[in-house]
Amino acid sequence: MGTTEITHWINGEADPGHGARRQDVYNPATGEVTGRLHLADEQDLDKAVRAARAAADQWGEVSLSKRMNVMFTFRELVHAHTQELAQIITSEHGKVLSDAAGEVARGLEVVEYACALPQTLKGEYSDQFSTGIDVYSFRQPLGVVAGITPFNFPVMVPLWMSPIAIATGNAFILKPSERDPSAALLLAKLYHEAGVPDGVFQVLHGDKDTVNGLLTHESIDAVSFVGSTPIAKHVHETATRHGKRVQALGGAKNHAVVMPDADLDLAADHLSAAAFGSAGERCMAVSVAVAVGEAADALVDKVGQRARDITVGEGTESDVEMGPLITPASKERVQRIVTEAEQAGAAVVVDGRDLVVEGKEEGFFVGPTVLDRVQQEMSAYQEEIFGPVLVVVRVDSLEEAIRVINANPYGNGTAIFTGSGNAARTFQRQVTVGMIGVNVPIPVPAAQHSFGGWKDSLFGDLHIYGPDGVRFYTRGKVVTQRWPHQNDVVAASMNFPSHD
Ligand code: NAD
């Protein structure tokens, strides 16, 4: 198979760009190079930003009703192209096709939320607040916004951002992950086909140089970022220093507490799906099971059995449940962390380090792995493994489980498996984590709510998509108005205005 040239999408068309730098894109299941990605230089970046600026000025003036027609058409197009998008995701990311289609479906929910913008964006009106005076508020677009996205959800995360940014009247520049960049181009074509004007949605490929160019460009008003914590911190600090509004979502270490009164079969089924689905490369993956008291032995036994039964292989094959990791470096990181845990005294209950998939010997595979009796000072507990490894930490009580979770620097998602409403209520009130599941392992909020973690999992004030997304991509105005009748006497006063 030949390699594909993967270009930018600037001002309504595919654009090879001016920059000479190229980067290989792989199929991680086979290790083959499938694409050559064009990396933007300064000239490309400037061209995209200029096109966005001009487009934003016009798009922000288009009526809400016309913008909504475009969003409804885009929704239909994404829905119709779900399988095509899923195939592109699987070929560059490695996750299984059904999981990739699920990612598209979750992204579509945000498009649907954006289609309801006339309701969500309605302003507020205080009639006759003072005698003859009304006060009202409404929101307007920011202008040009950039979205910088991670490799693990090449369709869903761009759809967490762009539909709301565009529906609210902004122009949006997407800088996708350089590891799986092709799905972004299909999204660009679908936006174009839906009637989004040239320059309103653009794709600019690149690495840290392009990101830094976006963070400091004077014509960009806001930046949405999703990725790892060190880069999220860098993005937040740099872009705010350059006067931009920023939301930067970072990494995670999600704990699921299993109480002795939980249904242990349900907990083991869901923990194993949440730890090993997408090879653990989800920001909401459960990577730590906190087993309370006597739940531990049975839980480790049941999760271990399920981990051993998972079929690993290329994501396009129908019986495969888990695909490869994204790069050889990711595979080596996971293998190293498991070895370090073993050397530090953890029990390797299921060991995926040496898994080889027949016929795919060059693929970046690691098998499901379960580590028991992990201590908080081990690298397996401290690092975000981002691979198919479930770490089990044993504690004596719910209070101790909550202390462990709250001492962790990340605060993205967490879950509790229990039969007790009281334990669940105590847990949800006391954990310092943004998204909580009760007998639900991956509590990604529905699009009508917003998504965001606490602590090192999010820098900035507003969460992503949902009502916070609308607030992030708009800014408010308040008007105080008086229309006196020509015979009215409106006395002026040197005092600070008060209401009467
Ligand atoms: P990453 O931080 O390496 O990359 C994210 C983006 O930042 C990419 O577009 C990349 O090109 C850019 N980037 C990389 N290095 C940079 C640098 N030095 N300077 C400027 N930009 C740089 O993340 P990833 O490996 O693509 O994705 C996995 C990470 O994303 C995990 O930590 C995961 O938890 C996190 N994630 C978080 C969420 C969330 O909602 N909180 C969602 C998905 C993924």
XYZ file of C-alpha atoms and ligand atoms in Angstrom:
544
model
C 0.000 0.000 0.000
C 1.294 3.484 -0.861
C 1.425 6.390 1.530
C -1.101 9.232 1.426
C -0.101 12.908 1.464
C -2.001 14.468 4.382
C -2.463 18.187 3.770
C -3.959 21.126 5.637
C -7.469 22.497 4.999
C -7.213 26.264 4.655
C -9.859 28.725 3.480
C -12.217 26.089 2.108
C -9.801 23.736 0.350
C -7.084 21.118 0.795
C -3.772 22.978 0.956
C -0.331 21.305 0.849
C 1.096 24.320 2.647
C 4.369 26.130 2.248
C 6.282 24.312 5.002
C 8.766 21.634 3.914
C 8.657 19.490 7.071
C 6.922 16.090 6.903
C 6.086 13.451 9.547
C 5.193 9.781 9.066
C 1.776 8.511 10.131
C 1.474 4.789 11.026
C -1.063 2.017 11.166
C -0.221 0.942 14.728
C -1.599 -2.581 14.192
C 0.901 -3.343 11.432
C 3.668 -0.830 12.090
C 3.426 0.341 8.448
C 3.780 3.964 7.401
C 0.476 4.928 5.771
C 0.720 8.692 5.431
C 3.060 11.654 5.164
C 1.803 14.569 7.187
C 2.549 18.123 6.026
C 3.635 20.243 9.001
C 2.739 23.936 8.887
C 5.341 26.678 8.909
C 4.812 30.287 9.995
C 3.508 31.299 6.575
C 0.843 28.547 6.616
C -0.204 29.525 10.116
C -0.532 33.151 9.177
C -2.535 32.289 6.070
C -5.013 30.220 8.122
C -5.361 32.879 10.816
C -5.924 35.634 8.254
C -8.610 33.550 6.509
C -10.220 32.829 9.898
C -10.227 36.500 10.885
C -11.952 37.566 7.656
C -14.442 34.674 7.895
C -15.258 35.336 11.567
C -16.221 38.945 10.870
C -18.869 37.786 8.370
C -19.978 34.539 10.023
C -20.672 36.304 13.319
C -23.193 38.518 11.457
C -25.046 35.595 9.828
C -28.423 35.048 11.494
C -28.717 32.356 14.136
C -31.424 30.736 12.060
C -29.112 30.387 9.025
C -26.246 29.103 11.193
C -28.575 26.480 12.646
C -29.580 25.271 9.170
C -25.901 24.618 8.477
C -25.454 22.784 11.787
C -28.461 20.540 11.132
C -27.027 19.631 7.712
C -23.621 18.958 9.285
C -25.291 16.662 11.832
C -26.860 14.604 9.039
C -23.566 14.397 7.138
C -21.524 13.244 10.141
C -24.202 10.677 10.931
C -24.150 9.397 7.337
C -20.331 9.185 7.347
C -19.996 7.441 10.710
C -18.525 4.240 9.271
C -16.071 6.119 7.046
C -14.910 8.215 10.004
C -14.610 5.074 12.144
C -12.468 3.355 9.521
C -10.090 6.318 9.364
C -9.858 6.390 13.172
C -9.096 2.660 13.381
C -6.488 2.794 10.625
C -4.432 5.496 12.374
C -5.344 5.106 16.064
C -5.843 1.332 16.297
C -9.036 1.169 18.412
C -11.634 -1.360 17.253
C -14.207 -0.210 14.679
C -17.241 -0.390 16.992
C -15.403 1.726 19.579
C -14.442 4.237 16.867
C -18.099 4.443 15.761
C -19.035 5.035 19.425
C -16.607 7.950 19.539
C -18.329 9.498 16.502
C -21.733 9.020 18.181
C -20.583 10.840 21.330
C -19.224 13.679 19.178
C -22.571 13.871 17.367
C -24.308 14.519 20.686
C -22.406 17.800 20.914
C -23.392 18.709 17.338
C -27.010 18.098 18.361
C -26.536 20.275 21.448
C -25.183 23.026 19.158
C -28.309 22.681 16.976
C -30.350 23.798 20.016
C -28.365 27.028 20.365
C -31.311 29.407 19.764
C -32.745 28.066 23.034
C -29.427 27.921 24.911
C -28.194 31.347 23.841
C -31.401 33.255 24.573
C -30.639 36.451 26.471
C -32.214 37.788 29.675
C -34.462 40.825 30.032
C -35.431 42.864 33.107
C -38.417 44.972 32.101
C -38.905 48.331 33.926
C -36.023 47.597 36.282
C -35.954 51.258 37.141
C -38.696 53.715 36.173
C -38.599 53.868 32.359
C -35.442 51.769 32.224
C -35.011 48.169 31.007
C -31.872 46.077 31.398
C -30.992 43.163 29.119
C -28.033 40.940 28.420
C -26.911 38.854 25.468
C -23.790 37.088 24.275
C -21.644 37.499 21.159
C -18.885 35.411 19.531
C -15.218 35.908 20.426
C -13.857 35.866 16.854
C -11.095 33.370 16.045
C -10.576 30.340 18.275
C -8.044 27.523 18.043
C -8.583 23.911 19.145
C -5.575 21.705 19.884
C -6.493 18.051 20.281
C -4.940 14.735 21.437
C -4.480 11.484 19.523
C -6.872 9.358 21.541
C -10.179 10.765 20.221
C -9.429 12.181 16.760
C -13.126 12.842 16.001
C -14.868 13.189 19.361
C -12.585 15.826 20.896
C -12.658 18.114 17.810
C -16.455 17.702 18.018
C -16.416 18.662 21.713
C -15.169 22.060 20.562
C -15.916 23.040 16.963
C -19.737 22.687 16.716
C -20.311 25.055 19.643
C -17.560 27.457 18.570
C -18.993 27.624 15.037
C -22.675 27.679 16.013
C -21.983 30.652 18.316
C -20.482 32.540 15.344
C -16.716 32.039 15.630
C -14.131 30.813 13.135
C -12.326 27.687 14.376
C -8.789 26.468 13.558
C -8.185 22.815 14.481
C -4.642 21.600 15.174
C -5.205 17.847 15.412
C -2.772 15.304 16.821
C 0.005 14.538 14.349
C -0.375 10.796 15.135
C -3.878 10.368 13.627
C -4.612 13.514 11.622
C -6.749 12.237 8.705
C -10.210 12.174 10.334
C -9.961 15.951 10.839
C -9.826 16.399 7.067
C -13.032 14.452 6.541
C -14.677 16.645 9.197
C -13.463 19.707 7.241
C -15.027 18.356 4.029
C -18.308 17.670 5.828
C -18.424 21.170 7.346
C -17.739 22.543 3.845
C -20.476 20.401 2.281
C -22.884 21.489 5.029
C -22.432 25.115 3.948
C -19.940 26.416 6.509
C -18.251 29.330 4.688
C -14.573 29.161 3.729
C -12.271 29.995 6.629
C -14.819 29.193 9.353
C -13.443 25.654 9.964
C -9.820 25.005 9.064
C -7.293 22.268 9.816
C -3.675 23.155 10.368
C -1.318 20.239 10.956
C 1.820 20.553 12.988
C 3.737 19.813 16.140
C 4.780 21.964 19.082
C 6.017 24.767 16.808
C 2.546 25.160 15.288
C 0.938 24.986 18.732
C 3.253 27.675 20.074
C 2.521 29.806 16.982
C -1.219 29.570 17.701
C -0.773 30.340 21.409
C 1.064 33.572 20.701
C -0.632 34.817 17.492
C -2.181 38.236 18.060
C -5.291 37.492 15.952
C -6.415 34.470 17.956
C -8.918 35.215 20.722
C -9.231 31.896 22.548
C -7.680 28.436 22.785
C -9.307 25.128 23.722
C -6.767 22.404 24.479
C -7.119 18.721 25.355
C -4.025 16.595 25.987
C -1.504 15.661 28.657
C -1.037 17.665 31.859
C 2.444 19.164 31.227
C 1.352 20.465 27.797
C -2.019 21.653 29.160
C -0.157 23.692 31.773
C 2.178 25.131 29.135
C -0.747 25.999 26.843
C -2.693 27.646 29.660
C 0.250 29.713 30.867
C 1.483 30.774 27.418
C -1.870 31.636 25.866
C -3.172 33.541 28.917
C 0.099 35.514 28.966
C -0.749 36.465 25.372
C -4.179 37.752 26.349
C -6.293 34.810 25.227
C -9.175 33.033 26.925
C -8.024 29.452 27.599
C -9.458 26.118 28.671
C -6.800 23.386 28.864
C -7.849 19.856 29.799
C -5.052 17.591 30.986
C -4.302 13.993 31.888
C -5.899 11.686 34.405
C -5.549 8.828 36.844
C -9.111 7.647 37.383
C -9.896 5.568 40.466
C -12.873 3.253 40.834
C -13.733 2.291 44.412
C -15.222 -1.177 44.885
C -17.080 -1.595 48.188
C -17.611 -5.020 49.790
C -21.394 -4.636 49.254
C -21.014 -4.096 45.481
C -22.203 -6.600 42.887
C -18.677 -7.890 42.200
C -19.513 -9.483 38.854
C -20.956 -6.202 37.591
C -17.956 -4.313 38.987
C -15.446 -6.733 37.398
C -17.211 -6.596 33.996
C -17.296 -2.808 33.984
C -13.801 -2.307 35.411
C -12.311 -4.584 32.807
C -14.169 -2.786 29.970
C -13.155 0.609 31.367
C -9.513 -0.342 31.928
C -8.840 -2.249 28.694
C -11.277 -0.671 26.191
C -9.341 1.352 23.589
C -6.196 -0.258 25.109
C -6.560 2.056 28.113
C -5.907 5.118 25.927
C -8.878 7.102 27.246
C -8.685 10.086 29.554
C -11.638 8.548 31.407
C -10.222 4.998 31.491
C -10.291 3.414 34.927
C -6.639 2.817 35.701
C -6.830 2.295 39.483
C -9.247 -0.047 41.263
C -9.437 0.834 44.954
C -10.642 -2.378 46.562
C -12.160 -1.891 50.021
C -11.709 -4.626 52.647
C -12.907 -8.073 51.728
C -13.879 -7.023 48.162
C -10.216 -7.277 47.108
C -9.489 -11.005 46.686
C -12.670 -11.815 44.780
C -12.406 -8.676 42.645
C -8.794 -9.374 41.594
C -9.762 -12.939 40.741
C -12.767 -11.910 38.622
C -11.016 -9.003 36.815
C -8.041 -11.264 36.120
C -10.281 -13.857 34.460
C -11.891 -11.220 32.264
C -8.522 -9.675 31.304
C -7.205 -13.076 30.153
C -10.279 -13.575 27.914
C -9.883 -10.356 25.903
C -9.081 -10.860 22.199
C -6.333 -8.499 21.070
C -5.571 -7.724 17.412
C -6.147 -5.338 14.528
C -9.221 -3.202 15.185
C -10.781 -3.918 11.776
C -11.259 -7.646 12.579
C -14.741 -8.438 13.855
C -13.855 -10.628 16.857
C -11.150 -8.293 18.171
C -11.968 -6.423 21.408
C -8.758 -4.449 21.953
C -6.254 -2.961 19.508
C -2.636 -1.807 19.718
C -1.093 1.216 21.421
C -0.405 4.336 19.380
C 3.422 4.227 19.101
C 6.399 1.963 19.913
C 7.319 4.545 22.595
C 3.918 4.041 24.279
C 4.444 0.282 24.246
C 7.889 0.644 25.840
C 6.516 3.029 28.497
C 3.819 0.550 29.518
C 6.287 -2.368 29.617
C 8.746 -0.310 31.706
C 6.101 0.732 34.256
C 4.881 -2.862 34.710
C 8.473 -4.081 35.217
C 9.157 -1.311 37.753
C 5.999 -2.251 39.681
C 7.014 -5.915 39.716
C 10.485 -5.012 40.996
C 8.965 -2.786 43.694
C 6.852 -5.689 45.023
C 3.509 -5.477 43.177
C 1.919 -8.764 42.104
C 1.613 -9.176 38.322
C -1.695 -11.077 38.196
C -2.074 -10.870 34.405
C 0.977 -9.961 32.313
C 0.525 -8.466 28.829
C 4.094 -7.259 28.350
C 5.203 -9.912 25.874
C 2.022 -10.353 23.876
C 2.605 -11.016 20.174
C -0.328 -10.964 17.739
C 0.162 -13.574 15.054
C 0.688 -12.051 11.619
C 1.028 -8.567 13.207
C 4.453 -8.961 14.757
C 5.391 -5.350 13.936
C 2.232 -3.920 15.596
C 2.502 -1.884 18.819
C 0.598 -4.378 21.006
C 0.601 -4.866 24.771
C -1.917 -7.264 26.330
C -4.295 -6.536 29.223
C -2.338 -6.421 32.480
C -3.503 -6.494 36.116
C -1.200 -5.369 38.943
C -2.275 -6.094 42.529
C -0.997 -4.721 45.866
C 0.281 -1.527 44.244
C 1.549 1.152 46.661
C 1.106 4.900 46.157
C 4.862 5.547 45.798
C 5.256 3.151 42.813
C 5.527 4.616 39.291
C 2.552 2.419 38.275
C 0.449 4.490 40.684
C 2.045 7.879 40.112
C 2.330 8.002 36.301
C -0.537 8.174 33.846
C 0.161 4.774 32.206
C -2.220 5.355 29.253
C -2.165 1.675 28.366
C -4.133 -1.511 29.166
C -3.026 -1.801 32.782
C -5.353 -1.982 35.785
C -3.638 -1.180 39.067
C -5.274 -2.505 42.256
C -4.757 -0.597 45.519
C -6.126 -2.270 48.668
C -7.616 -0.128 51.475
C -9.596 -0.834 54.637
C -12.474 1.650 54.421
C -14.389 4.124 52.245
C -12.744 6.974 54.205
C -9.299 5.643 53.286
C -10.341 5.241 49.632
C -11.480 8.889 49.536
C -8.195 10.011 51.159
C -6.208 8.166 48.450
C -8.249 9.752 45.638
C -8.045 13.248 47.114
C -4.276 13.012 47.586
C -3.824 12.254 43.873
C -2.875 15.302 41.782
C -5.342 14.393 39.011
C -9.101 14.856 39.362
C -10.721 13.939 36.043
C -13.145 11.062 36.665
C -13.854 8.556 39.415
C -16.452 5.918 40.210
C -17.863 3.930 43.090
C -19.362 0.446 42.888
C -21.642 -0.136 45.859
C -25.110 -1.267 46.898
C -25.332 1.557 49.446
C -26.891 4.913 48.567
C -25.319 6.388 51.666
C -21.790 5.323 50.652
C -22.393 6.709 47.155
C -23.646 10.017 48.534
C -20.708 10.394 50.934
C -18.331 9.578 48.083
C -19.778 12.034 45.563
C -19.827 14.843 48.130
C -16.276 14.332 49.393
C -14.065 13.459 46.388
C -12.075 16.285 44.763
C -12.863 15.063 41.229
C -14.942 16.700 38.484
C -16.882 13.734 37.057
C -18.287 10.915 39.186
C -19.931 7.601 38.335
C -22.121 5.587 40.684
C -22.011 1.993 39.414
C -20.981 3.631 36.103
C -17.256 3.311 35.341
C -16.745 5.989 32.634
C -18.958 8.922 33.618
C -18.478 11.099 30.510
C -21.306 13.620 30.923
C -24.106 13.851 28.340
C -23.735 16.831 25.985
C -26.335 18.853 27.956
C -23.872 18.946 30.870
C -20.247 20.029 30.596
C -17.109 17.864 30.741
C -14.194 18.759 32.970
C -11.904 17.543 35.696
C -10.452 19.217 38.770
C -6.850 19.802 39.938
C -4.172 18.866 37.347
C -6.835 17.599 34.936
C -8.020 21.068 33.899
C -6.473 24.534 33.766
C -8.877 27.433 33.250
C -12.320 28.189 34.615
C -14.812 26.659 32.238
C -15.397 23.022 31.371
C -15.759 21.885 27.768
C -18.970 21.514 25.670
C -22.511 21.864 27.089
C -23.450 25.157 28.807
C -19.814 25.915 29.727
C -18.853 25.505 26.052
C -21.375 28.166 25.053
C -20.037 30.482 27.775
C -16.450 29.829 26.722
C -16.959 30.707 23.039
C -19.032 33.861 23.706
C -18.806 37.001 25.800
C -21.597 38.872 27.458
C -23.003 42.364 26.974
C -25.500 44.133 29.196
C -27.593 47.039 27.911
C -29.365 49.550 30.174
C -31.853 51.484 28.045
C -34.237 54.413 28.413
C -36.639 55.715 25.722
C -38.332 58.681 27.365
C -41.493 60.118 25.845
C -40.764 63.556 24.429
C -42.768 65.206 27.244
C -41.072 63.279 30.053
C -38.708 65.142 32.317
C -35.639 63.025 33.024
C -33.631 64.767 35.693
C -29.861 64.313 35.561
C -27.911 63.963 38.776
C -24.250 64.305 39.711
C -24.740 61.423 42.174
C -23.860 57.824 41.267
C -26.943 56.451 39.454
C -29.338 54.524 41.711
C -32.617 52.881 40.749
C -36.036 54.318 41.473
P -0.185 15.437 24.117
O -0.246 16.378 25.245
O 1.118 14.784 23.798
O -0.648 16.156 22.757
C -1.831 16.927 22.685
C -1.633 18.019 21.636
O -0.552 18.863 22.060
C -1.269 17.486 20.257
O -2.000 18.199 19.287
C 0.228 17.754 20.143
O 0.619 18.048 18.839
C 0.441 18.965 21.039
N 1.757 18.962 21.692
C 2.501 17.872 22.045
N 3.645 18.261 22.637
C 3.644 19.614 22.667
C 4.563 20.601 23.163
N 5.702 20.264 23.750
N 4.234 21.899 23.031
C 3.066 22.268 22.437
N 2.161 21.363 21.950
C 2.452 20.061 22.061
O -1.316 14.332 24.373
P -1.595 12.997 23.551
O -0.515 12.006 23.838
O -1.927 13.298 22.135
O -2.960 12.523 24.234
C -3.025 11.790 25.422
C -3.174 12.683 26.636
O -4.349 13.485 26.515
C -3.360 11.904 27.931
O -2.641 12.557 28.950
C -4.853 11.990 28.179
O -5.244 11.841 29.530
C -5.138 13.359 27.702
N -6.543 13.529 27.385
C -7.299 14.264 28.255
C -8.639 14.426 28.006
C -9.497 15.217 28.948
O -10.624 15.444 28.608
N -9.010 15.656 30.098
C -9.234 13.855 26.867
C -8.425 13.121 26.000
C -7.079 12.970 26.271
